[in-house]
Short mmCIF file of C-alpha atoms in Angstrom, two decimals:
data_model
loop_
_atom_site.label_atom_id
_atom_site.label_comp_id
_atom_site.label_asym_id
_atom_site.label_seq_id
_atom_site.Cartn_x
_atom_site.Cartn_y
_atom_site.Cartn_z
CA MET A 1 -27.93 -15.74 -23.19
CA SER A 2 -24.68 -17.60 -23.49
CA SER A 3 -23.40 -19.54 -20.53
CA SER A 4 -20.89 -18.11 -18.09
CA TRP A 5 -18.25 -20.49 -19.36
CA ASN A 6 -18.65 -19.23 -22.93
CA ILE A 7 -18.47 -15.64 -21.79
CA ILE A 8 -15.24 -16.38 -19.95
CA GLN A 9 -13.76 -18.30 -22.88
CA GLN A 10 -14.49 -15.54 -25.33
CA SER A 11 -12.89 -12.93 -23.10
CA LEU A 12 -9.67 -14.89 -22.49
CA PRO A 13 -7.67 -13.50 -25.46
CA MET A 14 -8.32 -9.97 -24.22
CA PHE A 15 -7.46 -10.86 -20.64
CA GLU A 16 -4.29 -12.48 -21.91
CA LYS A 17 -3.19 -9.18 -23.42
CA GLY A 18 -4.01 -7.37 -20.17
CA PHE A 19 -2.18 -10.02 -18.19
CA VAL A 20 0.98 -9.65 -20.30
CA LEU A 21 0.81 -5.88 -20.02
CA THR A 22 0.40 -6.02 -16.22
CA LEU A 23 3.43 -8.31 -16.02
CA TRP A 24 5.52 -6.15 -18.33
CA LEU A 25 4.68 -2.84 -16.62
CA SER A 26 5.27 -4.39 -13.19
CA PHE A 27 8.60 -5.82 -14.30
CA VAL A 28 9.90 -2.53 -15.71
CA GLY A 29 8.49 -0.62 -12.73
CA ILE A 30 10.07 -2.93 -10.17
CA ILE A 31 13.50 -2.94 -11.83
CA GLY A 32 13.36 0.87 -12.07
CA SER A 33 12.24 1.14 -8.44
CA ILE A 34 15.09 -1.05 -7.25
CA ILE A 35 17.62 1.09 -9.14
CA VAL A 36 16.17 4.38 -7.83
CA GLY A 37 15.83 2.91 -4.33
CA LEU A 38 19.39 1.63 -4.30
CA ILE A 39 20.77 5.00 -5.43
CA CYS A 40 18.74 6.86 -2.77
CA SER A 41 19.72 4.50 0.02
CA LEU A 42 23.43 4.66 -0.91
CA VAL A 43 23.29 8.44 -1.10
CA GLN A 44 21.74 8.43 2.37
CA TYR A 45 24.13 5.83 3.77
CA PHE A 46 27.20 7.77 2.69
CA LYS A 47 25.49 11.08 3.58
CA VAL A 48 26.46 12.62 0.23
CA PRO A 49 25.93 16.37 0.72
CA VAL A 50 22.93 17.98 -1.05
CA LEU A 51 21.90 14.70 -2.75
CA HIS A 52 21.24 13.25 0.70
CA GLN A 53 18.69 15.99 1.47
CA ILE A 54 17.12 15.71 -1.98
CA ALA A 55 16.70 11.96 -1.50
CA SER A 56 15.00 12.48 1.89
CA ILE A 57 12.55 15.01 0.47
CA TYR A 58 11.77 12.78 -2.50
CA ILE A 59 11.16 9.78 -0.22
CA GLU A 60 8.76 11.69 2.04
CA ILE A 61 6.79 13.14 -0.87
CA SER A 62 6.55 9.85 -2.70
CA ARG A 63 5.63 7.74 0.32
CA ASN A 64 2.99 10.10 1.65
CA THR A 65 0.92 10.69 -1.47
CA PRO A 66 -1.29 8.23 -3.38
CA LEU A 67 -0.20 6.75 -6.72
CA LEU A 68 -3.51 7.81 -8.26
CA ILE A 69 -2.81 11.49 -7.69
CA GLN A 70 0.80 11.07 -8.82
CA LEU A 71 -0.51 9.58 -12.08
CA PHE A 72 -3.14 12.31 -12.55
CA PHE A 73 -0.42 14.86 -12.09
CA LEU A 74 1.84 13.23 -14.66
CA TYR A 75 -0.92 12.52 -17.15
CA TYR A 76 -3.24 15.53 -16.89
CA ALA A 77 -1.35 18.35 -15.18
CA PHE A 78 2.12 18.07 -16.72
CA PRO A 79 0.93 18.58 -20.34
CA VAL A 80 -0.33 22.03 -19.26
CA ILE A 81 3.25 23.09 -18.55
CA GLY A 82 4.45 21.47 -21.77
CA ILE A 83 5.63 18.05 -20.54
CA LYS A 84 3.75 15.25 -22.25
CA PHE A 85 4.06 11.46 -21.99
CA GLY A 86 2.00 8.59 -23.33
CA ALA A 87 -0.22 6.71 -20.86
CA GLN A 88 2.07 3.70 -20.48
CA LEU A 89 5.17 5.81 -19.98
CA CYS A 90 3.25 7.82 -17.37
CA GLY A 91 2.33 4.58 -15.64
CA ILE A 92 5.92 3.39 -15.55
CA ILE A 93 7.28 6.75 -14.37
CA GLY A 94 4.57 6.92 -11.70
CA LEU A 95 5.26 3.40 -10.49
CA ILE A 96 9.01 4.04 -10.31
CA PHE A 97 8.42 7.36 -8.53
CA LEU A 98 6.32 5.52 -5.94
CA GLY A 99 8.34 2.30 -5.76
CA GLY A 100 11.74 4.02 -5.59
CA SER A 101 11.02 5.41 -2.14
CA TYR A 102 9.64 2.11 -0.81
CA MET A 103 12.72 0.27 -2.06
CA ALA A 104 15.00 2.97 -0.61
CA GLU A 105 13.36 2.56 2.80
CA GLY A 106 13.73 -1.21 2.48
CA PHE A 107 17.47 -1.01 1.78
CA THR A 108 18.03 1.63 4.46
CA GLY A 109 16.11 -0.52 6.96
CA GLY A 110 18.41 -3.42 6.11
CA PHE A 111 21.58 -1.33 6.54
CA ASN A 112 20.33 -0.01 9.88
CA GLY A 113 19.43 -3.52 10.97
CA VAL A 114 23.08 -4.59 11.01
CA THR A 115 23.89 -4.82 14.71
CA LYS A 116 26.01 -2.23 16.42
CA SER A 117 28.52 -4.83 17.61
CA GLN A 118 29.22 -5.80 13.98
CA VAL A 119 29.87 -2.21 12.95
CA GLU A 120 32.00 -1.50 16.02
CA SER A 121 34.02 -4.69 15.60
CA GLY A 122 34.70 -3.64 12.02
CA LYS A 123 35.90 -0.24 13.18
CA ALA A 124 38.00 -1.84 15.93
CA ILE A 125 40.01 -3.90 13.46
CA GLY A 126 40.72 -0.68 11.55
CA LEU A 127 38.43 -0.98 8.51
CA SER A 128 38.01 2.21 6.53
CA ARG A 129 34.52 3.63 5.94
CA TRP A 130 34.35 2.05 2.51
CA GLN A 131 35.69 -1.31 3.71
CA LEU A 132 33.19 -1.32 6.55
CA ALA A 133 30.39 -0.78 4.04
CA LYS A 134 31.69 -3.33 1.56
CA TYR A 135 32.58 -6.20 3.91
CA VAL A 136 30.30 -5.70 6.92
CA VAL A 137 27.25 -3.52 6.35
CA PHE A 138 26.21 -4.27 2.76
CA PRO A 139 26.40 -8.08 2.77
CA GLN A 140 24.36 -8.31 5.97
CA GLY A 141 22.19 -5.31 5.16
CA PHE A 142 21.06 -6.65 1.77
CA SER A 143 20.05 -9.98 3.20
CA LEU A 144 18.19 -8.21 6.01
CA SER A 145 16.32 -6.10 3.44
CA VAL A 146 14.99 -9.08 1.46
CA PRO A 147 11.67 -9.39 3.37
CA ALA A 148 10.93 -5.69 2.78
CA MET A 149 11.89 -6.02 -0.90
CA ALA A 150 9.58 -9.01 -1.28
CA ALA A 151 6.68 -7.10 0.27
CA ASN A 152 7.40 -4.13 -2.03
CA VAL A 153 7.43 -6.31 -5.15
CA ILE A 154 3.95 -7.66 -4.33
CA PHE A 155 2.74 -4.19 -3.39
CA LEU A 156 3.94 -2.66 -6.67
CA ILE A 157 2.34 -5.37 -8.80
CA LYS A 158 -0.97 -4.71 -7.04
CA GLU A 159 -0.55 -0.96 -7.53
CA THR A 160 -0.50 -1.45 -11.33
CA SER A 161 -4.27 -1.99 -11.02
CA ILE A 162 -4.52 1.78 -10.48
CA PHE A 163 -3.20 2.30 -14.03
CA THR A 164 -6.80 1.78 -15.12
CA VAL A 165 -7.51 5.45 -14.27
CA ILE A 166 -5.31 6.63 -17.13
CA ALA A 167 -6.78 3.95 -19.42
CA ILE A 168 -3.77 1.67 -19.72
CA PRO A 169 -5.29 -1.64 -20.90
CA GLU A 170 -3.83 -3.83 -18.13
CA LEU A 171 -5.78 -6.55 -16.28
CA THR A 172 -8.14 -4.36 -14.24
CA ASN A 173 -8.81 -2.01 -17.12
CA THR A 174 -9.59 -4.96 -19.40
CA ALA A 175 -12.14 -6.31 -16.92
CA LEU A 176 -13.79 -2.92 -16.35
CA ASP A 177 -13.98 -2.33 -20.11
CA LEU A 178 -15.60 -5.70 -20.71
CA ILE A 179 -18.08 -5.14 -17.87
CA GLY A 180 -18.95 -1.77 -19.40
CA MET A 181 -19.60 -3.35 -22.79
CA TYR A 182 -21.38 -6.60 -21.90
CA TYR A 183 -22.67 -6.18 -18.31
CA ARG A 184 -21.40 -9.61 -17.22
CA SER A 185 -19.70 -8.48 -14.05
CA ASN A 186 -19.52 -11.87 -12.26
CA GLU A 187 -17.65 -13.63 -15.05
CA TYR A 188 -15.19 -10.85 -15.77
CA LEU A 189 -14.47 -10.13 -12.11
CA PHE A 190 -13.85 -13.83 -11.60
CA VAL A 191 -11.27 -13.91 -14.40
CA LEU A 192 -9.73 -10.71 -13.02
CA VAL A 193 -9.23 -12.16 -9.53
CA VAL A 194 -7.87 -15.40 -11.01
CA GLY A 195 -5.48 -13.33 -13.15
CA TYR A 196 -3.97 -11.60 -10.12
CA ALA A 197 -3.91 -14.88 -8.18
CA ILE A 198 -1.91 -16.54 -10.99
CA ILE A 199 0.73 -13.83 -10.69
CA LEU A 200 0.75 -13.23 -6.94
CA ILE A 201 0.28 -16.63 -5.28
CA PRO A 202 3.29 -18.37 -6.90
CA LEU A 203 5.33 -15.19 -6.52
CA SER A 204 4.62 -14.87 -2.80
CA ILE A 205 5.52 -18.54 -2.29
CA ILE A 206 8.81 -18.06 -4.16
CA LEU A 207 9.60 -14.91 -2.20
CA THR A 208 8.90 -16.64 1.13
CA LEU A 209 11.33 -19.42 0.15
CA LEU A 210 13.88 -16.81 -0.84
CA GLU A 211 13.50 -15.08 2.53
CA LYS A 212 14.15 -18.37 4.31
CA ARG A 213 17.23 -19.02 2.19
CA VAL A 214 18.73 -15.59 2.72
CA ARG A 215 18.26 -15.82 6.46
CA TYR A 216 21.14 -18.35 6.58
CA GLY A 217 23.33 -15.51 5.35
CA SER A 218 22.61 -13.23 8.25
CA PHE A 219 24.80 -13.29 11.31
CA GLY A 220 23.78 -15.20 14.39
CA ASN A 221 21.38 -17.71 12.84
CA MET B 1 -10.10 35.21 -21.59
CA ALA B 2 -7.63 32.99 -19.76
CA HIS B 3 -6.91 33.71 -16.11
CA SER B 4 -3.88 32.52 -14.24
CA GLY B 5 -4.49 28.98 -13.06
CA ILE B 6 -4.15 29.41 -9.33
CA SER B 7 -7.15 31.74 -9.09
CA VAL B 8 -9.41 28.79 -9.92
CA LEU B 9 -8.94 27.63 -6.33
CA LEU B 10 -10.26 30.90 -4.93
CA GLU B 11 -13.17 31.43 -7.26
CA GLY B 12 -16.71 30.96 -5.98
CA THR B 13 -17.05 28.08 -3.56
CA ASN B 14 -14.32 25.98 -5.16
CA PHE B 15 -12.03 25.87 -2.15
CA THR B 16 -14.77 25.04 0.35
CA ARG B 17 -16.08 22.38 -2.02
CA LEU B 18 -12.65 20.77 -2.12
CA LEU B 19 -12.47 20.87 1.67
CA GLY B 20 -15.92 19.26 1.79
CA GLY B 21 -14.64 16.48 -0.47
CA LEU B 22 -11.63 16.06 1.78
CA TRP B 23 -13.96 15.69 4.75
CA VAL B 24 -15.82 12.84 2.98
CA THR B 25 -12.46 11.18 2.32
CA VAL B 26 -11.26 11.57 5.91
CA LYS B 27 -14.58 10.40 7.37
CA ILE B 28 -14.57 7.19 5.33
CA ALA B 29 -10.95 6.49 6.28
CA ALA B 30 -11.61 7.20 9.98
CA ILE B 31 -14.71 5.02 10.30
CA ALA B 32 -13.08 2.19 8.35
CA LEU B 33 -10.00 2.40 10.58
CA ILE B 34 -11.93 2.35 13.84
CA VAL B 35 -14.19 -0.54 12.84
CA GLY B 36 -11.35 -2.41 11.12
CA ILE B 37 -8.89 -2.04 14.01
CA VAL B 38 -11.40 -3.33 16.58
CA LEU B 39 -12.36 -6.26 14.37
CA GLY B 40 -8.70 -6.88 13.49
CA ILE B 41 -7.67 -7.05 17.17
CA ILE B 42 -10.33 -9.71 17.80
CA LEU B 43 -9.29 -11.69 14.72
CA GLY B 44 -5.61 -11.32 15.64
CA VAL B 45 -6.17 -12.71 19.13
CA LEU B 46 -8.22 -15.60 17.66
CA ARG B 47 -5.35 -16.37 15.30
CA THR B 48 -3.05 -17.07 18.26
CA PHE B 49 -5.41 -19.77 19.61
CA LYS B 50 -4.66 -23.42 18.98
CA ASN B 51 -7.89 -24.16 17.03
CA ARG B 52 -6.66 -25.23 13.57
CA PRO B 53 -9.80 -24.81 11.41
CA LEU B 54 -10.35 -21.34 12.86
CA ARG B 55 -6.75 -20.36 12.17
CA LEU B 56 -6.99 -21.67 8.61
CA ILE B 57 -10.18 -19.71 7.87
CA LEU B 58 -8.72 -16.49 9.27
CA ARG B 59 -5.50 -17.06 7.34
CA LEU B 60 -7.45 -17.49 4.10
CA TYR B 61 -9.37 -14.30 4.90
CA LEU B 62 -6.09 -12.44 5.30
CA GLU B 63 -4.53 -13.88 2.15
CA PHE B 64 -7.59 -13.03 0.07
CA PHE B 65 -7.40 -9.38 1.08
CA ARG B 66 -3.63 -9.40 0.59
CA ILE B 67 -3.69 -10.84 -2.92
CA VAL B 68 -6.59 -8.98 -4.47
CA PRO B 69 -5.68 -5.34 -5.23
CA THR B 70 -7.88 -2.79 -3.44
CA VAL B 71 -9.23 -1.42 -6.73
CA VAL B 72 -10.48 -4.90 -7.54
CA LEU B 73 -11.91 -5.38 -4.03
CA LEU B 74 -13.94 -2.20 -4.42
CA PHE B 75 -15.36 -3.36 -7.75
CA LEU B 76 -16.06 -6.86 -6.43
CA PHE B 77 -18.25 -5.43 -3.69
CA TYR B 78 -19.65 -2.72 -5.94
CA TYR B 79 -20.95 -5.19 -8.53
CA ILE B 80 -21.53 -8.37 -6.57
CA LEU B 81 -23.26 -7.21 -3.37
CA PRO B 82 -26.26 -5.57 -5.06
CA ARG B 83 -26.70 -8.09 -7.88
CA GLN B 84 -26.08 -11.40 -6.14
CA MET B 85 -27.20 -10.63 -2.62
CA ASN B 86 -29.71 -7.89 -3.19
CA PHE B 87 -27.81 -5.78 -0.73
CA ASN B 88 -27.83 -2.13 -1.80
CA LEU B 89 -25.57 0.36 -0.09
CA PRO B 90 -24.69 3.90 -1.12
CA ALA B 91 -21.18 4.02 -2.61
CA ASP B 92 -19.60 5.76 0.39
CA GLN B 93 -20.91 3.16 2.87
CA LEU B 94 -19.87 0.37 0.53
CA ALA B 95 -16.36 1.80 0.39
CA THR B 96 -16.27 2.11 4.19
CA LEU B 97 -17.25 -1.56 4.46
CA VAL B 98 -14.57 -2.70 2.00
CA PHE B 99 -11.88 -0.64 3.72
CA ALA B 100 -12.96 -1.84 7.18
CA LEU B 101 -12.74 -5.50 6.10
CA TRP B 102 -9.36 -4.86 4.52
CA VAL B 103 -8.07 -3.05 7.64
CA ALA B 104 -9.34 -5.93 9.78
CA ALA B 105 -7.34 -8.40 7.68
CA GLU B 106 -4.11 -6.40 7.86
CA MET B 107 -4.64 -5.57 11.53
CA SER B 108 -5.16 -9.22 12.43
CA ASP B 109 -1.69 -9.95 11.09
CA ILE B 110 -0.12 -7.04 12.98
CA VAL B 111 -1.77 -8.12 16.25
CA ARG B 112 -0.88 -11.78 15.77
CA GLY B 113 2.74 -10.88 14.97
CA ALA B 114 3.01 -8.73 18.08
CA LEU B 115 1.38 -11.31 20.36
CA ILE B 116 3.62 -14.18 19.29
CA SER B 117 6.73 -12.06 19.67
CA VAL B 118 6.10 -11.50 23.38
CA PRO B 119 8.79 -13.70 24.98
CA LYS B 120 7.65 -17.22 25.81
CA HIS B 121 8.67 -16.99 29.47
CA GLN B 122 6.13 -14.20 29.94
CA ARG B 123 3.29 -16.44 28.81
CA GLU B 124 4.58 -19.35 30.86
CA SER B 125 5.08 -17.26 33.99
CA GLY B 126 1.52 -16.04 33.62
CA MET B 127 0.22 -19.58 33.37
CA ALA B 128 2.40 -20.63 36.31
CA ILE B 129 0.75 -18.10 38.61
CA GLY B 130 -2.61 -19.51 37.56
CA LEU B 131 -3.96 -16.84 35.20
CA ASN B 132 -6.77 -18.04 32.95
CA ARG B 133 -6.69 -17.35 29.23
CA TYR B 134 -8.59 -14.09 29.47
CA GLN B 135 -6.33 -12.80 32.26
CA LEU B 136 -3.23 -13.92 30.39
CA TYR B 137 -4.19 -11.84 27.35
CA ARG B 138 -5.58 -8.93 29.35
CA TYR B 139 -2.71 -8.44 31.78
CA VAL B 140 0.36 -10.03 30.19
CA LEU B 141 0.28 -10.38 26.41
CA ILE B 142 -1.78 -7.46 25.11
CA PRO B 143 -0.07 -4.69 27.15
CA GLN B 144 3.36 -5.87 25.95
CA ALA B 145 2.19 -6.35 22.38
CA ILE B 146 0.75 -2.85 22.10
CA SER B 147 4.09 -1.04 21.96
CA LEU B 148 5.11 -3.39 19.16
CA GLU B 149 2.00 -2.83 17.10
CA ILE B 150 1.43 0.92 17.36
CA PRO B 151 3.93 2.02 14.66
CA ALA B 152 2.62 -0.64 12.27
CA THR B 153 -0.95 0.45 12.97
CA ILE B 154 -0.14 4.09 12.25
CA ASN B 155 1.52 3.03 8.99
CA LEU B 156 -1.60 1.07 8.13
CA ALA B 157 -3.63 4.25 8.74
CA THR B 158 -1.46 6.20 6.28
CA ARG B 159 -1.99 3.43 3.72
CA VAL B 160 -5.75 3.56 4.21
CA ILE B 161 -5.77 7.35 3.76
CA LYS B 162 -3.74 7.03 0.55
CA THR B 163 -6.04 4.29 -0.68
CA THR B 164 -9.11 6.50 -0.25
CA SER B 165 -7.93 8.11 -3.49
CA LEU B 166 -9.59 5.12 -5.18
CA LEU B 167 -13.02 6.22 -3.96
CA MET B 168 -13.58 8.24 -7.13
CA LEU B 169 -13.57 4.98 -9.11
CA ILE B 170 -16.90 3.94 -7.59
CA SER B 171 -18.18 7.53 -7.88
CA VAL B 172 -18.02 8.61 -4.25
CA MET B 173 -17.97 12.42 -4.08
CA ASP B 174 -14.51 12.54 -2.56
CA VAL B 175 -11.91 15.28 -2.88
CA ILE B 176 -10.57 13.97 -6.22
CA ASN B 177 -13.99 13.65 -7.81
CA ILE B 178 -14.87 17.21 -6.78
CA GLY B 179 -11.47 18.35 -8.05
CA GLN B 180 -12.26 16.84 -11.45
CA GLN B 181 -15.62 18.61 -11.55
CA ILE B 182 -13.96 21.94 -10.79
CA ILE B 183 -11.32 21.33 -13.48
CA GLU B 184 -13.96 20.51 -16.08
CA ALA B 185 -16.20 23.42 -15.19
CA ASN B 186 -13.32 25.91 -15.40
CA ASN B 187 -11.41 24.40 -18.29
CA HIS B 188 -12.15 27.31 -20.62
CA SER B 189 -11.49 30.19 -18.29
CA HIS B 190 -8.54 28.56 -16.48
CA PRO B 191 -6.66 26.21 -18.81
CA THR B 192 -3.87 25.69 -16.27
CA GLY B 193 -6.33 25.11 -13.42
CA VAL B 194 -5.74 21.35 -13.64
CA PHE B 195 -2.21 21.86 -12.39
CA TRP B 196 -3.29 23.80 -9.31
CA VAL B 197 -6.29 21.66 -8.40
CA TYR B 198 -4.34 18.40 -8.55
CA GLY B 199 -1.44 20.18 -6.87
CA LEU B 200 -3.67 21.17 -3.96
CA ILE B 201 -5.10 17.66 -3.61
CA PHE B 202 -1.56 16.27 -3.69
CA LEU B 203 -0.68 18.69 -0.88
CA PHE B 204 -3.81 17.73 1.13
CA TYR B 205 -2.80 14.07 1.10
CA PHE B 206 0.77 14.92 2.01
CA LEU B 207 -0.31 17.15 4.91
CA ILE B 208 -2.42 14.35 6.40
CA ASP B 209 -0.04 11.46 5.84
CA TYR B 210 3.34 13.04 6.52
CA PRO B 211 2.77 13.81 10.23
CA LEU B 212 1.38 10.31 10.76
CA SER B 213 4.31 8.54 9.14
CA TRP B 214 6.74 10.83 10.95
CA TRP B 215 5.11 9.87 14.25
CA ALA B 216 5.25 6.15 13.39
CA LYS B 217 8.93 6.42 12.53
CA ARG B 218 9.71 8.19 15.79
CA LEU B 219 7.89 5.60 17.90
CA GLU B 220 9.63 2.78 16.05
CA LYS B 221 13.02 4.39 16.60
CA LYS B 222 12.34 4.85 20.32
CA ARG B 223 11.24 1.24 20.62
CA LEU B 224 14.38 -0.02 18.89
CA GLU B 225 16.55 2.14 21.12
CA ARG B 226 14.87 0.69 24.19
CA ALA B 227 15.20 -2.84 22.85
CA ASN B 228 18.90 -2.42 22.11
CA GLY B 229 19.56 -0.81 25.48
#
């Protein structure tokens, strides 16, 4: 029996690969989610006909169903009707499908959080709809949406652990694979938790600092 | 011979089996929510007390459950409880325990947030008329905090229900696990069955979660309207 430390050391190269993949998939997924979320929230803010309703339906479906079933659908059910993606692409599409609605709600929450007096003052000095959005609602709304964005970023990184169900070799999948092969659950689970802590603890500290900084930007503080 | 996929749902006992799986899912979510909310309220109240070591421990408890993804939490308990502590639980009870502890952590933060956002003059007026700590919480702080925390609690419930989809990973016979069995058993006769079975499960989750999140949104909107006059 080799010692726990040896077991951990030997597994590190594999965990490193999983770690990098988790980071990469999260990064692509988060950027994609922000883009989709921004588009949806703008479409809703300006009440663009048809697209506005489509965005609402998409948001409700995506927010009220689990990522795991979304992934199963993409990975196992779509090929039956002739649409086929690789596992990693499925993971990214699934994460963006899920994250897009959370980001959209975050932005919309920020826009709605701009106080009524601000909007009405803008209207009173004769700003057009577009000027009101550009100079009053968006600058304040984006800074108000930062806390929600930060929470979503952390949430989406954690959700990548579900990618293990379609056998994407990210962190969680790496650990489960190793446990399956060598039956050393304590060691591998330890590395797994440390792996997520290395990503999430510094990130949540940075995001908290960012929230504090942006708060100066909002009106009335 | 290949049948059309949708008929797989109606064949034999397939539909009732799926409903049975859904019941397992809902039961685990419900028990975990009830236990977790009660525990979370207690922890949340404790986190507003001035005792520093207690606050630190409860904060660490919260952060642990926040940082570790739920999939990982399930496997931590699944592997470590029986091997290290000789504590054997059937998978469904284990999952209920993990979810309840997780709900308690999240709930403690919701309750704490609501309690500290009750205006300071309320607390001070209560103390001025000579209420003791129990009375202060019972008659002043908790009733005012409740309207703040209900939407967040309902949202937490929708999250817990969505997270029950992970139960299949530790081989609980939940709706997804049963769905997979049905798909495998009928793969030859119904090659497109996978589409309909996952479609139905997708719909099940939506039908449970959508009304809840709609309700939470409505309460939140009402509260904001009241707050803004």
